[in-house]
Coordinates of C-alpha atoms in Angstrom, one line a residue:
X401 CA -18.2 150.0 -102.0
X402 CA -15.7 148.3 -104.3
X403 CA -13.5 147.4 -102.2
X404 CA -15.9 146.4 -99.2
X405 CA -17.6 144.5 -102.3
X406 CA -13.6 142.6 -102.8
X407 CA -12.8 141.8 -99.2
X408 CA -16.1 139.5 -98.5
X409 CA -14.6 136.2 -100.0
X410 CA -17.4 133.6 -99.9
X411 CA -14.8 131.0 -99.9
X412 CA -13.2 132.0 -96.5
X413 CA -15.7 134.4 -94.8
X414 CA -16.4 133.2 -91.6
X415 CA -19.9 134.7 -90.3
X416 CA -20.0 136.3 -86.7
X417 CA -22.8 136.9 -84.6
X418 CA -22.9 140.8 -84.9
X419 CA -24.4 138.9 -89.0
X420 CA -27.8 138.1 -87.4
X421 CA -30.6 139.6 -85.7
X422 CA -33.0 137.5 -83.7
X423 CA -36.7 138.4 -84.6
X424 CA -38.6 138.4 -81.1
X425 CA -41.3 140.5 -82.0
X426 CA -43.5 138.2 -83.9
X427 CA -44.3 134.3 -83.1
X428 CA -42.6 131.9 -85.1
X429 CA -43.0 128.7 -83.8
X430 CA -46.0 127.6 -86.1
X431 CA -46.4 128.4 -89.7
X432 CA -49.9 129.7 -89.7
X433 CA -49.9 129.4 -93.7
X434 CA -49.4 126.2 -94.0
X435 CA -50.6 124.7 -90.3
X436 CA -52.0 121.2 -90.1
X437 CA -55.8 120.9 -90.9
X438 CA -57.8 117.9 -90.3
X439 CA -60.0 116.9 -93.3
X440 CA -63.2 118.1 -92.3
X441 CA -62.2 121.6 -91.3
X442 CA -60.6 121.6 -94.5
X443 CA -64.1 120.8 -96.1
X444 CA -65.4 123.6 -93.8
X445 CA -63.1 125.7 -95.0
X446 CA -63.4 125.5 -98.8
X447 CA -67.3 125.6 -98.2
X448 CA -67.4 128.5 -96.6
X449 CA -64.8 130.1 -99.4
X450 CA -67.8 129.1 -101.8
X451 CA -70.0 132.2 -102.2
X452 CA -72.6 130.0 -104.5
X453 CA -72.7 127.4 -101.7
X454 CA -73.1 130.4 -99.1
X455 CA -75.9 131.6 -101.2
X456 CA -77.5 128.5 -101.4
X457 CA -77.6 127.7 -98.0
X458 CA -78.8 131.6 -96.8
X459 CA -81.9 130.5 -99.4
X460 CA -82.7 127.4 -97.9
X461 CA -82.0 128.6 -94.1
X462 CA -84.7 131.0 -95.2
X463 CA -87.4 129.0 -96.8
X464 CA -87.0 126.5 -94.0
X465 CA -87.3 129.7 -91.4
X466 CA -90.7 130.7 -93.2
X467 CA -91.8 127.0 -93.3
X468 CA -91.5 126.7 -89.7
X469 CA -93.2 130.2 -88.4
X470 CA -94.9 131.2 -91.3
X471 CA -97.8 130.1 -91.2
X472 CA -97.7 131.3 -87.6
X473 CA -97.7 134.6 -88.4
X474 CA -100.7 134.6 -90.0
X475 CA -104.0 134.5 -87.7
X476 CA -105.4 132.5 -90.4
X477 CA -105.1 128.8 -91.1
X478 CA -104.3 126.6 -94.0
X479 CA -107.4 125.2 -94.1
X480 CA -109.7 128.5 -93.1
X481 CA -112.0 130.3 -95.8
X482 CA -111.4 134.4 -94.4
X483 CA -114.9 135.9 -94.5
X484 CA -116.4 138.8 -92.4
X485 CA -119.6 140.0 -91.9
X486 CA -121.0 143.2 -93.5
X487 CA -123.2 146.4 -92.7
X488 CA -126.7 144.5 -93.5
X489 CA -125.4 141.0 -91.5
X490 CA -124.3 138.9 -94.9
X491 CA -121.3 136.7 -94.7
X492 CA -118.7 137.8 -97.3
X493 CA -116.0 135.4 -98.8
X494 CA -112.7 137.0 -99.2
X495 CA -112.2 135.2 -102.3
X496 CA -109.4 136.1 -105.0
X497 CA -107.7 138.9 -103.0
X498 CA -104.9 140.2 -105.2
X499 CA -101.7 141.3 -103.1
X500 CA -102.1 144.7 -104.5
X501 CA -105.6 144.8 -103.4
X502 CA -105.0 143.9 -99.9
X503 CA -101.8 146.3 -99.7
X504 CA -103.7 149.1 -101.5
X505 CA -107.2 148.3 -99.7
X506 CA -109.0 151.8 -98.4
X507 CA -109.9 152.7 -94.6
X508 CA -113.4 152.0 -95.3
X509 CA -112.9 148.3 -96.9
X510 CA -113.3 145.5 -94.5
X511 CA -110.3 143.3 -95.1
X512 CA -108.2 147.0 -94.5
X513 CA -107.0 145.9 -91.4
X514 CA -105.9 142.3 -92.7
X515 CA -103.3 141.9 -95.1
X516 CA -102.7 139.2 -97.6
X517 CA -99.6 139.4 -98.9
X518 CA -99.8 136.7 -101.5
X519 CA -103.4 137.1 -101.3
X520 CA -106.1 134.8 -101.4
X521 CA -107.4 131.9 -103.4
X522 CA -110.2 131.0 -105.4
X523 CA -112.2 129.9 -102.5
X524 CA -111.2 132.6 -99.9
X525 CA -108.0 131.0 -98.3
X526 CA -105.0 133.1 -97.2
X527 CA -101.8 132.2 -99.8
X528 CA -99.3 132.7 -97.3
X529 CA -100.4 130.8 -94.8
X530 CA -101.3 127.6 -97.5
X531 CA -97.5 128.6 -99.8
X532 CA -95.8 128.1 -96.3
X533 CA -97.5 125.0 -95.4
X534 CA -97.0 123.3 -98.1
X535 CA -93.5 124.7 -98.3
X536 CA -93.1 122.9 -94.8
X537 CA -95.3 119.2 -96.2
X538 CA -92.3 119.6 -99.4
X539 CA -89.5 119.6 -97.1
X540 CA -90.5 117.1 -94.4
X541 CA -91.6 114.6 -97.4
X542 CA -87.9 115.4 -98.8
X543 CA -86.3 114.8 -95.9
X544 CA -87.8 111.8 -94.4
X545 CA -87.1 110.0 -97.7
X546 CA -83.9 110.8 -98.4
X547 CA -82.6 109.6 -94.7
X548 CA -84.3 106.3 -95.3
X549 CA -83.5 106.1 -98.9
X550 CA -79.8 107.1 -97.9
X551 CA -79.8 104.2 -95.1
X552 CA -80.9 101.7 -97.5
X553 CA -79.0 102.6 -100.4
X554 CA -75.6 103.2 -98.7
X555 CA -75.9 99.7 -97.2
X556 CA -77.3 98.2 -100.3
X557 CA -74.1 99.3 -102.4
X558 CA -71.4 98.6 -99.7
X559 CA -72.6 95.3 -99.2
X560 CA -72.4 94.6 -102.8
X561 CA -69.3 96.3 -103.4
X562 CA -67.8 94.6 -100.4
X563 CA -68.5 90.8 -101.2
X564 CA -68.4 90.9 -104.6
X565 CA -69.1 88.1 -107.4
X566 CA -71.9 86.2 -107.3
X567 CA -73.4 88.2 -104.6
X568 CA -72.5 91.5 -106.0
X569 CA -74.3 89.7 -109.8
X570 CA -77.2 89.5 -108.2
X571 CA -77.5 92.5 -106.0
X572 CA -76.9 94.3 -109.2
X573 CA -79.1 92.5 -111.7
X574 CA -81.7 93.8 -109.0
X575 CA -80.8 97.4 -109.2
X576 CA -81.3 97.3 -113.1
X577 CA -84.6 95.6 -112.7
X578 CA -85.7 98.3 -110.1
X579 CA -84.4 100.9 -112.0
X580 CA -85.6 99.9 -115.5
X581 CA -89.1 100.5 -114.1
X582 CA -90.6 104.0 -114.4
X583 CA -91.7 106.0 -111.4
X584 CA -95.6 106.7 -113.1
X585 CA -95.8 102.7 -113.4
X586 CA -95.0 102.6 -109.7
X587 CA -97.1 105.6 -108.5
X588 CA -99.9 104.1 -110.4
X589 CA -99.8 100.8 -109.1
X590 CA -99.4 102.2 -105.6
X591 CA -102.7 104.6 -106.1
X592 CA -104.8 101.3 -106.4
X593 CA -103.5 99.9 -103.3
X594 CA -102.5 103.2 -101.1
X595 CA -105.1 106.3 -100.5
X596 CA -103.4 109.2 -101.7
X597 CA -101.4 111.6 -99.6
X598 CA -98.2 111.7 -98.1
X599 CA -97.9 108.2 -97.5
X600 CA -98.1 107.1 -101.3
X601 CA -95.6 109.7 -101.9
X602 CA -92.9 108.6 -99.4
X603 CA -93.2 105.0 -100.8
X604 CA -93.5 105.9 -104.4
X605 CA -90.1 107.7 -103.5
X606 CA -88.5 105.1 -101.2
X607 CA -88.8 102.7 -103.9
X608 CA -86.6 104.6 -106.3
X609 CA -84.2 107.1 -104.7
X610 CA -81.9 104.5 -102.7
X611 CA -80.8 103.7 -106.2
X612 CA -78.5 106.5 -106.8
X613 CA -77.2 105.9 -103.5
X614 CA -76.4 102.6 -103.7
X615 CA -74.6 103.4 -106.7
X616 CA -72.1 106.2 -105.4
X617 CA -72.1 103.9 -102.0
X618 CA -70.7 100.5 -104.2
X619 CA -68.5 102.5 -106.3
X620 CA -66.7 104.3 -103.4
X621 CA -66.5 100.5 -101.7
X622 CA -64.8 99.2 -104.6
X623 CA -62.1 101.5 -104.9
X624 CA -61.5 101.2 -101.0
X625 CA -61.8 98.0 -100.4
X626 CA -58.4 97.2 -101.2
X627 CA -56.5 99.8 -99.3
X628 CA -53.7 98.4 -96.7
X629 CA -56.0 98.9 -93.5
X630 CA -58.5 97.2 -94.8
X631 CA -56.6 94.1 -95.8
X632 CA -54.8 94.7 -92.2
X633 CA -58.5 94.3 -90.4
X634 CA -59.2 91.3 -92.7
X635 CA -55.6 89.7 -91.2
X636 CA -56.5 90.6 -88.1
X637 CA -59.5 88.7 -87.6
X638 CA -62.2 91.6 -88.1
X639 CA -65.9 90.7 -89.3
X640 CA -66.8 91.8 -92.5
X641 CA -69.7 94.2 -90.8
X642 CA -67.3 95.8 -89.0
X643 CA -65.2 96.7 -91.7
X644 CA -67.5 97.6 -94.1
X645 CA -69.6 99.9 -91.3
X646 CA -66.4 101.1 -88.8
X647 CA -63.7 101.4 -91.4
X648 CA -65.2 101.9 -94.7
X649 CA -68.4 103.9 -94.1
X650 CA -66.2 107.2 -92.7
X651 CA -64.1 107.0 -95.7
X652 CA -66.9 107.0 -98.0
X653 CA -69.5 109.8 -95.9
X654 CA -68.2 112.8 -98.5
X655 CA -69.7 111.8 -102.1
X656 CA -72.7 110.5 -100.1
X657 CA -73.6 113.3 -98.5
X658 CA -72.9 115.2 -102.3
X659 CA -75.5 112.8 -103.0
X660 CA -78.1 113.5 -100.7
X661 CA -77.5 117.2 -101.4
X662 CA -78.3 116.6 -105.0
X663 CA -81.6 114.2 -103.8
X664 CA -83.3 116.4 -101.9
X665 CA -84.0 118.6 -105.2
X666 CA -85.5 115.6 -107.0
X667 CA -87.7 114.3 -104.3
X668 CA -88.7 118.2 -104.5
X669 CA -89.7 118.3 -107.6
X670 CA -91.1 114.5 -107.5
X671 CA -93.3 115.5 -104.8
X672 CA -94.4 118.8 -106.6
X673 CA -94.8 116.6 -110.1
X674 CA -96.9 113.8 -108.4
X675 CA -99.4 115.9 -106.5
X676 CA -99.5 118.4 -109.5
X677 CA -101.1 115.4 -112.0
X678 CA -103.2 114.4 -108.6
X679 CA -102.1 111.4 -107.1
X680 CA -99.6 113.1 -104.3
X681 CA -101.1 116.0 -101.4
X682 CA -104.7 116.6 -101.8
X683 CA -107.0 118.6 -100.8
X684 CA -107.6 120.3 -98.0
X685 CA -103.8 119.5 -97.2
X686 CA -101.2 121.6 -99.3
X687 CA -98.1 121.2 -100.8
X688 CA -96.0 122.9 -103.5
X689 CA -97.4 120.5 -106.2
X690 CA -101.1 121.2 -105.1
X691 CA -100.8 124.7 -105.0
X692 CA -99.0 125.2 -108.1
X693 CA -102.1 122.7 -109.4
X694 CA -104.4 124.6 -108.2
X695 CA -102.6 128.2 -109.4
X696 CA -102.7 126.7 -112.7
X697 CA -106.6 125.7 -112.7
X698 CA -106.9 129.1 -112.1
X699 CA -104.6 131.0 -113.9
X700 CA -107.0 132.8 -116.1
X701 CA -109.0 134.4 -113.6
X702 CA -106.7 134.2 -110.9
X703 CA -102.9 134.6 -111.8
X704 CA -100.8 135.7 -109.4
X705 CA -101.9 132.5 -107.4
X706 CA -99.6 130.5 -109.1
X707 CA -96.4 132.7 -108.0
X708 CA -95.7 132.5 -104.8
X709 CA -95.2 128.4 -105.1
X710 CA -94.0 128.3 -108.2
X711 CA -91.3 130.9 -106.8
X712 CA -91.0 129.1 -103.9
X713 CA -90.3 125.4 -105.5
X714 CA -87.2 127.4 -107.8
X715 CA -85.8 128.4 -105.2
X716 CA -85.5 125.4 -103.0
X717 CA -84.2 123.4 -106.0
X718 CA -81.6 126.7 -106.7
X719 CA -80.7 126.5 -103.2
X720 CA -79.8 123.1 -102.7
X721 CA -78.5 122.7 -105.8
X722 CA -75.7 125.4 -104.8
X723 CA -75.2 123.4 -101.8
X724 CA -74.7 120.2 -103.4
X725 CA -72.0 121.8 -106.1
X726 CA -70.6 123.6 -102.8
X727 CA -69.9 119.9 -100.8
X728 CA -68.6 118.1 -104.0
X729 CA -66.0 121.0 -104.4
X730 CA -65.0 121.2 -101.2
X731 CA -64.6 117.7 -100.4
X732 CA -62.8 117.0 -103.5
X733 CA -60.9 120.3 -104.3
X734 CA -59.3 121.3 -107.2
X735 CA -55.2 122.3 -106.7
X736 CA -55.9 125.8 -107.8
X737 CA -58.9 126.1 -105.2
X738 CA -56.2 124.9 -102.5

């Protein structure tokens, strides 16, 4: 070994081909570790790595499931009072129906063959049916006003951002005003003008969610703005709307979208918040807010009505909250997450 070990002088070792051994049972024409990855599969990617944002979305996926058919599986309405008709010919209100009581009803009891699984209300109505209705009123208020209010704001702030000065002074100066004001003062004012319902709380909510928006939306346009294609468009002739909507807009999508994650929450709650001091959903329409309203009313005498929406709000604001922190780690990753 010594002297094989002596005789293989680096210096004048000459290698032949009997040295190397082709490797032709495995593919290595592409480094599957470190393969090329367009940005948004790389988002994909880290999202899916995310078990909090996985979590979160398997929540929402859910609630949104149960909003749809929900109420569908139950033969009773949101708005119908469950009664049936007993041995001498009297009409009898299923009011205040525990869960237990309709899981644990006897043969002989008339509601045996229905069951209420969040059971009834005060005034006879089926919990499920009204907890998924107004599950379904929450999110459709949530949604609609965070697409406009994302429109607006992300157009507000880019504009701003984009020209700057004066114009950017004064588009500003308005944000503070609008801002500065709080959300009762404009509820309150709206309630003498608008009759309440989902309308008032759509434009109670349009009126103040763009702001955030507009913010993220101006501060992503003023660090872009003076990257090297922009000021290449600008040479060439383009018109500002084009750059600010064709260029800039794609480059700026990720912390919006963050955003809107982290919206949907608050206009949530808002909604729940509003209709719980009584100027949002009333009655006979349902939403979160109402029924947690009415739950509470009723708490004393009836007070496993206030659960199922109560559960139901915390975990649409868990679950999208888990989604939001899921986008704004994945499209900004940390070096040790890569």
């Amino acid at each position: 070994m010594a002297e094989a070990t002596a005789t293989l002088d680096p210096s004048t070792y000459v290698p032949t081909p009997e040295d190397f051994e082709f490797l032709t049972d495995r593919d290595i024409t592409m480094d599957k570790n470190f393969a090329s990855m367009s940005y948004w599969k790389g988002v994909f990617v880290h999202f899916t790595r995310n078990r909090r944002a996985m979590v979160g979305l398997f929540i929402v996926a859910v609630i949104i499931l149960l909003a749809i058919f929900g109420p569908i599986l139950s033969p009773y309405g949101y708005k119908d009072i469950v009664s049936y008709t007993d041995e001498a010919g009297k009409q009898v209100v299923a009011k205040g129906i525990s869960p237990a009581d309709s899981l644990l009803a006897p043969a002989d009891d008339p509601f045996a063959e229905h069951t209420f699984l969040f059971g009834t209300d005060d005034l006879g109505r089926d919990l499920w049916t009204r907890t998924w209705q107004g599950a379904r009123v929450s999110l459709v208020i949530a949604f609609i006003t965070i697409f406009i209010d994302m429109i607006i704001g992300m157009s507000y702030g880019l504009i701003s951002g984009y020209f700057g000065g004066a114009v950017d002074n004064v588009m500003q100066r308005v944000v503070e005003v609008a801002n500065s004001v709080p959300r009762l003062v404009i509820v309150s004012v709206l309630a003498i003008f608008m009759p309440k319902g989902m309308g008032l709380v759509i434009v109670a909510l349009l009126l103040t969610e763009w702001i955030g928006m507009s913010k993220i939306a101006r501060a992503e346009m003023l660090r872009i703005k003076e990257e090297e294609y922009v000021l290449a468009s600008r040479t060439l002739g383009a018109g500002s709307l084009h750059i600010i909507f064709k260029q800039i807009l794609p480059n700026t999508i990720g912390p919006i979208i963050t955003q809107m994650m982290f919206s949907i929450p608050t206009a949530i709650f808002t909604e729940a918040f509003l209709s719980f001091v009584g100027v949002g959903i009333v009655l006979p329409q349902c939403s979160i807010g109402s029924l947690i309203e009415s739950g509470f009313n009723n708490i004393t005498t009836l007070p496993y009505q206030i659960l199922p929406p109560i559960i139901v709000l915390a975990l649409q604001m868990l679950g999208f909250n888990f989604i939001g922190d899921g986008f704004r780690e994945a499209l900004a990753p940390k070096l040790e997450d890569m």
